[in-house]
Coordinates of C-alpha atoms and ligand atoms in Angstrom, one line a residue:
M17 CA 2.2 6.3 -28.3
T18 CA 2.3 4.5 -25.0
K19 CA 3.7 0.9 -24.9
F20 CA 2.2 -1.7 -22.7
I21 CA 3.6 -4.5 -20.6
F22 CA 1.0 -6.9 -19.2
V23 CA 2.0 -9.0 -16.3
T24 CA 0.0 -12.2 -15.6
G25 CA 0.4 -14.9 -13.0
G26 CA 0.2 -18.6 -13.1
V27 CA -0.2 -21.7 -10.9
L28 CA -1.2 -19.8 -7.7
S29 CA -1.7 -16.4 -6.2
S30 CA 0.6 -14.5 -3.8
L31 CA 3.7 -15.1 -5.9
G32 CA 4.7 -11.4 -5.7
K33 CA 3.4 -10.3 -9.0
G34 CA 2.9 -6.8 -7.7
V35 CA 6.5 -6.5 -6.5
L36 CA 7.8 -7.9 -9.7
T37 CA 5.7 -5.5 -11.8
A38 CA 6.8 -2.6 -9.6
S39 CA 10.5 -3.7 -9.8
I40 CA 10.4 -3.8 -13.6
A41 CA 8.9 -0.3 -13.6
H42 CA 11.6 0.8 -11.2
L43 CA 14.3 -0.4 -13.6
L44 CA 12.6 1.3 -16.6
K45 CA 12.6 4.5 -14.6
L46 CA 16.3 4.1 -13.8
N47 CA 16.8 3.8 -17.6
G48 CA 15.2 7.1 -18.2
I49 CA 11.8 5.7 -19.4
R50 CA 8.6 7.3 -18.1
A51 CA 7.0 4.2 -16.7
S52 CA 3.7 3.9 -14.9
L53 CA 1.7 1.1 -13.3
M54 CA -1.9 -0.1 -13.2
K55 CA -3.5 -2.9 -11.4
I56 CA -6.6 -4.6 -12.7
D57 CA -8.6 -6.6 -10.1
P58 CA -11.1 -9.0 -11.6
Y59 CA -13.4 -9.0 -8.6
L60 CA -16.9 -7.6 -8.8
N61 CA -16.1 -4.9 -6.2
C62 CA -16.0 -1.4 -7.4
D63 CA -13.1 -0.5 -5.1
A64 CA -11.1 -2.0 -2.2
G65 CA -12.9 0.0 0.5
T66 CA -15.2 -2.7 1.5
L67 CA -12.8 -5.7 1.2
N68 CA -11.8 -7.6 4.3
P69 CA -8.3 -6.7 5.4
Y70 CA -7.7 -10.3 6.6
E71 CA -8.2 -11.6 3.1
H72 CA -6.9 -8.8 1.0
G73 CA -4.5 -6.9 3.2
E74 CA -4.5 -3.1 3.7
V75 CA -6.6 -0.7 1.8
F76 CA -4.4 1.8 0.2
V77 CA -5.7 5.3 -0.5
T78 CA -4.6 7.5 -3.4
Q79 CA -4.3 11.3 -3.0
D80 CA -7.3 11.7 -5.1
G81 CA -9.3 9.6 -2.7
F82 CA -9.6 6.1 -4.3
E83 CA -9.5 3.1 -2.0
C84 CA -7.3 0.6 -3.8
D85 CA -5.5 -2.6 -3.7
L86 CA -2.3 -2.7 -1.7
D87 CA -0.2 -3.2 -4.8
V88 CA -0.8 0.4 -5.6
G89 CA 1.2 1.2 -2.4
N90 CA 4.1 -0.8 -3.9
Y91 CA 3.7 1.1 -7.1
E92 CA 4.1 4.4 -5.2
R93 CA 7.1 3.2 -3.3
F94 CA 8.9 1.6 -6.2
L95 CA 8.4 4.5 -8.6
D96 CA 8.4 7.3 -6.0
I97 CA 5.1 8.6 -7.4
F98 CA 1.7 9.6 -6.1
A99 CA -0.8 7.3 -7.8
V100 CA -4.1 8.4 -9.2
K101 CA -7.4 6.5 -9.1
Q102 CA -7.1 5.4 -12.7
Q103 CA -4.2 3.2 -11.7
N104 CA -6.4 0.6 -10.0
L105 CA -9.4 -0.8 -11.9
M106 CA -11.8 -3.1 -10.1
M107 CA -13.9 -4.9 -12.5
G108 CA -17.1 -4.1 -10.6
S109 CA -16.8 -0.6 -11.9
V110 CA -16.4 -1.8 -15.5
Y111 CA -19.6 -3.9 -15.4
K112 CA -21.4 -1.1 -13.5
S113 CA -20.6 1.5 -16.2
V114 CA -21.5 -0.9 -19.1
V115 CA -24.9 -1.7 -17.4
E116 CA -25.5 2.0 -16.7
R117 CA -24.8 2.9 -20.3
E118 CA -27.2 0.2 -21.4
R119 CA -29.9 1.7 -19.2
K120 CA -29.3 5.1 -20.7
G121 CA -29.8 3.6 -24.1
E122 CA -26.3 4.2 -25.4
F123 CA -26.2 0.8 -27.1
L124 CA -29.8 0.8 -28.4
G125 CA -30.5 -2.2 -30.5
N126 CA -27.4 -4.1 -29.4
T127 CA -27.0 -7.2 -27.4
I128 CA -24.6 -6.3 -24.5
Q129 CA -21.9 -8.8 -24.2
L130 CA -18.6 -9.3 -22.3
I131 CA -16.9 -9.1 -25.7
P132 CA -17.0 -6.4 -27.0
H133 CA -18.7 -4.2 -24.5
A134 CA -16.8 -5.1 -21.3
T135 CA -13.5 -5.6 -23.1
N136 CA -13.9 -2.2 -24.9
E137 CA -14.5 -0.6 -21.5
I138 CA -11.4 -2.3 -20.1
K139 CA -9.3 -1.1 -23.0
K140 CA -10.6 2.4 -22.7
R141 CA -9.7 2.4 -19.0
I142 CA -6.2 1.2 -19.7
R143 CA -5.6 3.8 -22.3
R144 CA -7.1 6.5 -20.0
C145 CA -4.6 5.4 -17.3
A146 CA -1.8 5.7 -19.8
Q147 CA -3.0 9.2 -20.7
V148 CA -3.4 10.6 -17.2
T149 CA -0.1 9.2 -16.0
G150 CA 1.7 10.4 -19.1
A151 CA 3.5 7.0 -19.3
D152 CA 5.8 6.0 -22.2
V153 CA 5.4 2.5 -20.9
L154 CA 2.4 1.4 -18.8
L155 CA 2.8 -1.8 -16.9
V156 CA -0.6 -3.5 -16.3
E157 CA -0.7 -6.1 -13.6
I158 CA -3.6 -8.5 -14.1
G159 CA -4.8 -9.7 -10.7
G160 CA -5.6 -13.4 -10.0
T161 CA -4.2 -16.4 -11.8
V162 CA -4.6 -17.4 -15.5
G163 CA -7.5 -19.8 -15.7
D164 CA -9.7 -18.0 -13.1
I165 CA -13.1 -17.5 -14.7
E166 CA -13.2 -13.9 -13.4
S167 CA -10.1 -12.8 -15.2
E168 CA -11.0 -14.2 -18.6
V169 CA -12.4 -11.0 -19.9
V170 CA -9.4 -9.0 -18.7
L171 CA -7.0 -11.3 -20.5
E172 CA -9.2 -11.1 -23.6
A173 CA -8.9 -7.3 -23.6
A174 CA -5.2 -7.5 -23.2
R175 CA -5.0 -10.0 -26.1
Q176 CA -6.9 -7.6 -28.3
M177 CA -4.6 -4.8 -27.4
R178 CA -1.6 -6.7 -28.8
F179 CA -3.7 -7.7 -31.8
E180 CA -4.8 -4.2 -32.5
N181 CA -1.2 -2.9 -32.3
G182 CA -0.3 -5.2 -35.2
K183 CA 3.4 -5.8 -35.8
D184 CA 4.5 -2.8 -33.8
P185 CA 6.4 -4.1 -30.7
S186 CA 4.3 -2.0 -28.4
V187 CA 2.7 -4.7 -26.2
L188 CA 4.7 -7.2 -24.2
F189 CA 3.5 -10.0 -22.0
I190 CA 5.4 -11.1 -18.9
H191 CA 4.2 -14.2 -17.2
L192 CA 5.1 -15.1 -13.6
A193 CA 4.6 -18.7 -12.4
L194 CA 5.7 -20.9 -9.6
V195 CA 8.6 -23.3 -9.9
P196 CA 8.5 -25.4 -6.8
L197 CA 11.2 -27.5 -5.2
I198 CA 10.6 -31.1 -4.3
I199 CA 12.2 -33.2 -1.6
T200 CA 15.4 -33.8 -3.6
N201 CA 15.7 -30.0 -4.1
E202 CA 14.8 -30.4 -7.8
Q203 CA 13.3 -27.3 -9.5
K204 CA 10.1 -28.5 -11.1
T205 CA 8.9 -26.7 -14.2
K206 CA 5.7 -28.6 -15.0
P207 CA 3.3 -26.3 -13.1
M208 CA 4.8 -23.4 -15.1
Q209 CA 4.5 -25.3 -18.3
H210 CA 0.9 -25.9 -17.6
S211 CA 0.2 -22.3 -16.8
V212 CA 2.0 -21.2 -20.0
K213 CA -0.3 -23.6 -21.9
A214 CA -3.3 -22.0 -20.2
I215 CA -2.3 -18.5 -21.3
L216 CA -1.5 -19.7 -24.9
A217 CA -5.0 -21.2 -25.0
R218 CA -6.2 -17.6 -24.5
G219 CA -4.4 -16.4 -27.6
I220 CA -1.5 -14.8 -25.7
T221 CA 2.1 -15.8 -26.2
P222 CA 4.2 -14.6 -23.3
D223 CA 7.4 -12.8 -24.3
V224 CA 9.2 -13.1 -21.0
L225 CA 8.8 -15.7 -18.3
V226 CA 9.7 -15.2 -14.6
A227 CA 9.9 -18.2 -12.4
R228 CA 9.0 -17.7 -8.7
C229 CA 11.4 -20.1 -7.0
S230 CA 12.9 -20.0 -3.5
Q231 CA 16.3 -20.5 -5.1
P232 CA 18.0 -19.0 -8.1
L233 CA 17.1 -20.9 -11.2
L234 CA 19.7 -23.4 -12.5
E235 CA 20.8 -23.0 -16.1
S236 CA 19.3 -26.4 -16.9
T237 CA 16.0 -25.3 -15.5
K238 CA 16.0 -22.2 -17.5
K239 CA 16.8 -24.1 -20.7
K240 CA 14.0 -26.5 -20.0
I241 CA 11.5 -23.7 -19.4
A242 CA 12.6 -22.1 -22.7
L243 CA 12.3 -25.3 -24.6
M244 CA 8.9 -26.3 -23.3
C245 CA 7.4 -22.8 -23.2
N246 CA 8.4 -21.4 -26.4
V247 CA 10.6 -18.5 -25.3
L248 CA 14.3 -17.9 -25.6
P249 CA 16.5 -18.8 -22.6
E250 CA 17.6 -15.1 -22.4
A251 CA 14.0 -14.2 -21.7
V252 CA 13.6 -16.6 -18.8
F253 CA 14.2 -14.9 -15.4
S254 CA 13.7 -15.8 -11.8
S255 CA 12.4 -14.1 -8.8
P256 CA 14.1 -15.9 -5.9
D257 CA 13.3 -15.3 -2.2
Q258 CA 14.6 -11.9 -1.2
K259 CA 15.6 -10.7 2.3
D260 CA 14.2 -7.4 1.3
I261 CA 11.7 -6.7 -1.5
Y262 CA 13.7 -3.7 -2.5
N263 CA 16.5 -6.0 -3.7
L264 CA 14.4 -7.4 -6.5
P265 CA 15.1 -4.7 -9.1
A266 CA 18.9 -5.2 -8.6
E267 CA 18.4 -9.0 -8.8
L268 CA 16.5 -8.7 -12.1
R269 CA 19.2 -6.3 -13.4
R270 CA 21.9 -8.8 -12.5
Q271 CA 20.0 -11.4 -14.5
G272 CA 20.0 -9.2 -17.5
I273 CA 16.4 -8.2 -17.9
E274 CA 17.1 -4.7 -19.0
P275 CA 18.5 -5.4 -22.5
V276 CA 15.6 -7.8 -23.1
L277 CA 13.0 -5.2 -22.3
E278 CA 14.8 -2.6 -24.3
E279 CA 15.0 -4.8 -27.4
K280 CA 11.5 -6.3 -27.1
L281 CA 9.8 -3.0 -26.7
A282 CA 12.1 -1.1 -29.1
L283 CA 13.0 1.4 -26.4
T284 CA 16.2 3.4 -26.1
F285 CA 17.6 3.3 -22.6
K286 CA 19.6 6.1 -20.9
P287 CA 20.9 4.2 -18.0
K288 CA 21.7 5.8 -14.6
K289 CA 24.9 4.5 -13.1
K290 CA 23.8 3.5 -9.6
D291 CA 20.5 2.8 -8.0
E292 CA 20.1 4.8 -4.8
W293 CA 18.4 1.8 -3.3
E294 CA 21.4 -0.4 -3.7
V295 CA 23.6 2.1 -1.9
L296 CA 21.1 2.5 1.0
L297 CA 20.5 -1.3 1.4
E298 CA 24.2 -2.1 1.2
K299 CA 25.0 0.5 3.9
H300 CA 22.2 -0.9 6.1
Q301 CA 23.6 -4.4 6.1
S302 CA 26.3 -3.6 8.6
V303 CA 24.0 -1.9 11.0
K304 CA 24.1 -3.3 14.6
T305 CA 21.7 -1.2 16.7
H306 CA 18.7 -3.4 17.4
R307 CA 15.2 -2.0 18.2
K308 CA 12.0 -3.8 18.8
I309 CA 9.0 -1.9 17.5
A310 CA 5.4 -3.1 18.3
V311 CA 2.6 -2.5 15.9
I312 CA -0.6 -3.1 17.8
G313 CA -3.5 -4.3 15.8
K314 CA -6.6 -6.3 15.9
Y315 CA -5.9 -8.0 12.5
A316 CA -2.9 -9.8 14.0
Q317 CA -3.7 -13.4 13.4
T318 CA -3.1 -13.9 9.7
T319 CA -1.0 -11.8 7.5
K320 CA 1.2 -8.7 8.0
D321 CA -0.2 -7.4 4.7
T322 CA -3.0 -5.8 6.7
Y323 CA -0.6 -3.2 7.8
M324 CA 1.7 -3.3 4.8
S325 CA 2.4 0.4 4.4
V326 CA 3.0 0.8 8.1
F327 CA 5.6 -2.0 8.1
E328 CA 7.3 -0.5 5.0
A329 CA 7.3 2.9 6.6
I330 CA 9.0 1.6 9.7
R331 CA 11.6 -0.2 7.6
H332 CA 12.3 2.9 5.6
A333 CA 12.8 4.9 8.8
C334 CA 15.1 2.2 10.2
V335 CA 17.3 2.3 7.1
H336 CA 17.8 6.0 7.5
A337 CA 18.2 6.0 11.3
G338 CA 20.8 3.2 11.2
V339 CA 18.6 0.8 13.1
K340 CA 18.1 -2.9 12.7
G341 CA 14.3 -2.9 13.3
E342 CA 12.5 -5.9 14.6
I343 CA 8.8 -5.2 13.9
V344 CA 6.4 -7.2 16.0
L345 CA 2.7 -7.4 15.2
V346 CA 1.0 -7.5 18.6
N347 CA -2.5 -8.7 18.9
S348 CA -4.3 -6.0 20.9
E349 CA -6.7 -8.6 22.4
N350 CA -3.6 -10.3 24.1
I351 CA -2.9 -7.0 25.8
E352 CA -6.4 -7.0 27.1
K353 CA -5.8 -10.5 28.5
E354 CA -2.5 -9.3 30.1
K355 CA -0.7 -11.8 27.9
E356 CA 1.8 -9.3 26.5
D357 CA 4.9 -8.0 28.2
L358 CA 5.0 -4.4 26.9
S359 CA 8.3 -3.6 28.5
Q360 CA 10.2 -5.5 25.8
Y361 CA 9.4 -2.8 23.1
H362 CA 11.3 0.3 22.3
A363 CA 8.4 2.0 20.5
F364 CA 4.7 1.5 19.8
I365 CA 2.6 2.2 16.8
I366 CA -1.1 2.1 16.9
P367 CA -2.3 1.8 13.3
G368 CA -5.7 2.6 11.8
G369 CA -8.7 0.5 12.6
F370 CA -12.4 0.2 12.8
G371 CA -14.9 -1.1 15.3
S372 CA -14.7 -1.9 19.0
R373 CA -12.8 -5.2 19.1
G374 CA -9.3 -4.9 20.6
T375 CA -9.6 -1.2 21.3
E376 CA -9.2 -1.6 25.1
G377 CA -5.9 -3.4 24.5
K378 CA -4.7 -0.5 22.3
I379 CA -5.7 2.0 25.0
K380 CA -3.8 0.1 27.6
A381 CA -0.7 0.1 25.4
I382 CA -1.1 3.9 24.9
Q383 CA -1.4 4.4 28.6
Y384 CA 1.7 2.3 29.2
A385 CA 3.7 4.3 26.5
R386 CA 2.5 7.6 27.9
E387 CA 3.3 6.8 31.5
N388 CA 6.6 5.1 30.8
K389 CA 7.8 7.7 28.3
V390 CA 8.1 5.1 25.5
P391 CA 7.9 6.6 22.0
L392 CA 4.5 6.2 20.5
L393 CA 2.9 7.0 17.1
G394 CA -0.9 6.8 16.8
I395 CA -2.3 6.7 13.3
C396 CA -5.9 7.6 12.6
Y397 CA -7.7 5.3 15.0
G398 CA -4.4 5.3 16.9
L399 CA -4.7 9.1 17.4
Q400 CA -8.4 8.8 18.3
L401 CA -7.6 6.2 21.0
S402 CA -4.7 8.3 22.3
V403 CA -7.2 11.1 22.9
I404 CA -9.6 8.7 24.6
E405 CA -6.8 7.4 26.9
F406 CA -5.8 11.0 27.8
A407 CA -9.4 12.0 28.4
R408 CA -9.9 9.0 30.7
N409 CA -6.7 9.0 32.7
V410 CA -5.6 12.6 32.7
L411 CA -8.9 14.5 32.5
G412 CA -10.6 11.8 34.6
F413 CA -13.6 11.2 32.2
K414 CA -13.7 7.5 33.0
D415 CA -16.2 6.6 30.3
A416 CA -14.6 8.7 27.6
N417 CA -14.9 7.0 24.3
S418 CA -15.6 7.2 20.6
T419 CA -19.2 7.0 19.5
E420 CA -17.9 4.3 17.1
I421 CA -17.3 2.2 20.2
N422 CA -19.8 3.4 22.7
P423 CA -22.6 5.6 21.2
E424 CA -24.0 6.1 24.7
T425 CA -20.9 7.6 26.3
K426 CA -21.3 10.8 28.3
H427 CA -17.9 11.9 27.1
P428 CA -17.8 11.4 23.3
V429 CA -14.3 12.8 22.8
I430 CA -14.3 11.2 19.4
D431 CA -17.4 11.6 17.3
L432 CA -18.7 11.4 13.7
L433 CA -17.7 14.1 11.3
P434 CA -20.8 16.3 10.8
E435 CA -21.1 15.4 7.1
Q436 CA -20.9 11.7 7.9
K437 CA -24.1 11.8 10.0
K438 CA -26.4 11.4 7.1
I439 CA -24.4 8.9 5.1
E440 CA -25.8 5.4 4.9
D441 CA -23.9 3.7 2.0
K442 CA -20.6 2.1 3.1
G443 CA -18.7 2.1 -0.2
G444 CA -16.4 5.0 -0.8
T445 CA -18.2 7.3 1.6
M446 CA -15.5 8.0 4.2
R447 CA -13.6 11.2 4.2
L448 CA -11.0 10.1 1.7
G449 CA -7.9 11.4 0.0
A450 CA -5.4 14.1 0.7
Y451 CA -6.1 17.4 2.4
H452 CA -3.9 20.1 3.8
V453 CA -2.9 20.2 7.4
L454 CA -1.8 23.5 9.0
V455 CA 1.1 22.7 11.4
K456 CA 1.4 24.7 14.6
E457 CA 4.7 26.5 15.2
N458 CA 7.1 25.3 17.9
T459 CA 5.6 21.8 18.2
L460 CA 7.1 18.4 17.6
A461 CA 5.1 18.2 14.4
A462 CA 6.6 21.4 13.2
S463 CA 10.1 20.2 13.9
L464 CA 9.5 16.9 12.2
Y465 CA 8.0 18.4 9.1
A466 CA 10.4 21.3 8.9
K467 CA 11.6 20.2 5.5
E468 CA 8.3 19.0 4.1
M469 CA 6.1 22.0 5.1
K470 CA 5.2 24.6 2.5
N471 CA 4.1 27.8 4.1
K472 CA 3.3 25.8 7.3
H473 CA 1.2 23.3 5.5
I474 CA 1.6 19.6 4.7
F475 CA -0.6 17.5 2.4
K476 CA -1.6 14.1 3.8
R477 CA -4.1 11.3 3.1
F478 CA -7.1 10.5 5.1
R479 CA -9.6 7.7 5.5
H480 CA -12.0 8.2 8.3
R481 CA -15.5 8.9 9.5
Y482 CA -14.8 10.1 13.1
E483 CA -12.7 13.0 14.5
V484 CA -11.7 14.6 17.7
N485 CA -14.9 16.1 19.0
P486 CA -14.4 19.9 18.8
E487 CA -16.4 20.3 22.0
F488 CA -13.6 18.7 24.0
V489 CA -10.6 20.4 22.4
S490 CA -10.2 23.2 24.9
R491 CA -10.5 20.8 27.9
L492 CA -7.9 18.5 26.4
E493 CA -5.6 21.4 25.7
E494 CA -5.9 22.7 29.2
K495 CA -4.5 19.4 30.5
G496 CA -1.6 19.5 28.2
M497 CA -2.5 17.9 24.9
V498 CA -1.3 19.9 22.0
F499 CA -3.2 19.9 18.7
S500 CA -0.3 20.6 16.4
G501 CA -2.0 19.9 13.1
R502 CA -5.4 21.2 12.2
D503 CA -7.5 21.6 9.1
P504 CA -6.8 25.1 7.7
K505 CA -10.5 25.8 7.1
R506 CA -12.5 23.7 9.5
E507 CA -12.3 22.6 13.1
I508 CA -10.7 19.2 12.4
M509 CA -7.8 18.1 14.6
K510 CA -5.2 16.4 12.5
N511 CA -2.2 16.0 14.8
A512 CA -2.2 15.6 18.6
E513 CA 1.0 15.4 20.7
L514 CA 2.4 15.9 24.2
P515 CA 5.0 18.6 24.7
Q516 CA 8.6 17.2 24.7
D517 CA 9.3 18.2 28.3
V518 CA 6.5 15.8 29.3
H519 CA 7.2 12.9 26.9
P520 CA 10.1 12.3 24.5
Y521 CA 7.9 11.3 21.6
F522 CA 4.1 11.0 21.8
I523 CA 2.3 12.0 18.6
G524 CA -0.7 11.0 16.6
S525 CA -2.1 11.9 13.2
Q526 CA -5.6 11.7 11.9
Y527 CA -4.1 11.1 8.5
H528 CA -2.2 8.1 7.3
P529 CA 1.5 9.1 7.1
E530 CA 2.5 5.5 6.1
F531 CA 1.3 6.0 2.6
D532 CA 3.8 8.7 1.9
S533 CA 6.9 6.9 3.1
R534 CA 9.6 5.9 0.6
L535 CA 12.8 3.9 1.0
E536 CA 14.7 7.0 -0.2
Q537 CA 12.7 9.4 2.0
P538 CA 11.0 8.1 5.1
E539 CA 7.9 9.8 6.4
P540 CA 8.9 12.2 9.2
L541 CA 6.6 10.8 11.9
F542 CA 8.1 7.3 11.4
Y543 CA 11.6 8.6 11.2
G544 CA 11.1 10.7 14.3
L545 CA 9.7 7.6 16.1
V546 CA 12.7 5.4 15.3
K547 CA 15.2 8.2 16.1
A548 CA 13.5 8.7 19.4
T549 CA 14.3 5.1 20.4
L550 CA 17.9 6.0 20.2
K551 CA 17.8 8.7 22.8
Ligands
LIG620 N1 -12.6 4.1 12.7 C1 -12.0 5.4 12.7 C2 -12.8 6.4 11.8 O1 -13.5 6.0 10.9 C3 -10.5 5.4 12.2 C4 -10.3 5.0 10.8 C5 -8.9 4.6 10.5 O2 -8.1 4.3 11.3 N2 -8.6 4.6 9.2 O3 -12.6 7.6 11.9

């Protein structure tokens, strides 16, 4: 029987509930427990594919092709797993399936209501997730903040799950809330008290409280929270600001969360002595070599979350390459306006993207990196724009473009995938999920993927509608571009590179390598890029 930990949030959003949930899962795993993770997003969207990256951050893609919330990326990185689509539930899909079943007549004679029809569907999806992930403990992060109208039905389903499990300690509630500091540096617990009242009003008594506070909690603050919120002081923890999110599991461990989880869920831990992360991070602290890496995007004004996995992948690579990486998010439109000094960067990454805005700036940066032999990694749109740059400036096709940007171009070096031409709906219709890539021998890609390749193949995740136009492949090759990764069955180019006697590190991938990177195992394209800055 799977046990469940529900994680809720209070006071405000963006407290790091995802990282907290993932950190607890990481600790359970270190203690020999098969833990898995699930995120429930209360929105009416069916997946994250159509959400605005400004507001919600990057869209993460599972190997089985689901476009999900970026927290799933943290789940993969913190547990070193490959997530499946059942691990992110967007409430739109719950309501959709309830209504569809109503139309089919499955509930003939019944009034369809949020309780029990939507709640039953939610519970079914949670149990299904536990089943497909084979978890002994499934941590379920409930998106949003307690008190939001949208999340009421999700909290109600969670409440019922504890109720249905009776006295058996198989459902645990962890509540994370803000403890702000005021001018005198006092740690204020009132907002947390109110949020605990709000969750109590929904019939849920939290078992463990975690305070999000910029500082470690004082003993007196802890005691006050315990007294006012009805939990033991031993079950009050804090999630203070971290230099590195990967420090949070160790921080929680130091505070003694493990015995509390073990006891409350009646688990038997088989602890591992040392966490590999702690060793890696400790070693990294004394690193001196500094490198400045530019990530060139159009979503550069607001939050770095838009490129979360890219940033994480660079950091993983830096840890292994012994580099203190300074990652700068550069607005591609500033490059267009000549407002950026590109010579300050040791490497460039052109991440995925959509639409025409900012693309000319990215193309300029690619040209700069190619001509000045600065290491460059182009991801998805980044690969496509690298091909455009090469077609314009090496093949001399001045108007070369993607039909996504200029449908009228005479040189459509990037064009829609044939199967995309008839698609009209925008939700979940891109080429999504993991496919095999056949890697060409004696190329940069082959040397980077030497360890990862199985019988010359790697398995990588995609999210795109456009591709390198097969009609231009031979002309690009004649001028020196090497397509070092291809689809094993079809004419889809998946890696493009320049030979190493021409450029020290110039490579692109149609897939998203950032999703596969782990602190303990950086993705080879990123690792290679950071290593190349040392030469
Ligand atoms: N817009 C491009 C396409 O759809 C690239 C997508 C991406 O970078 N994820 O093919």
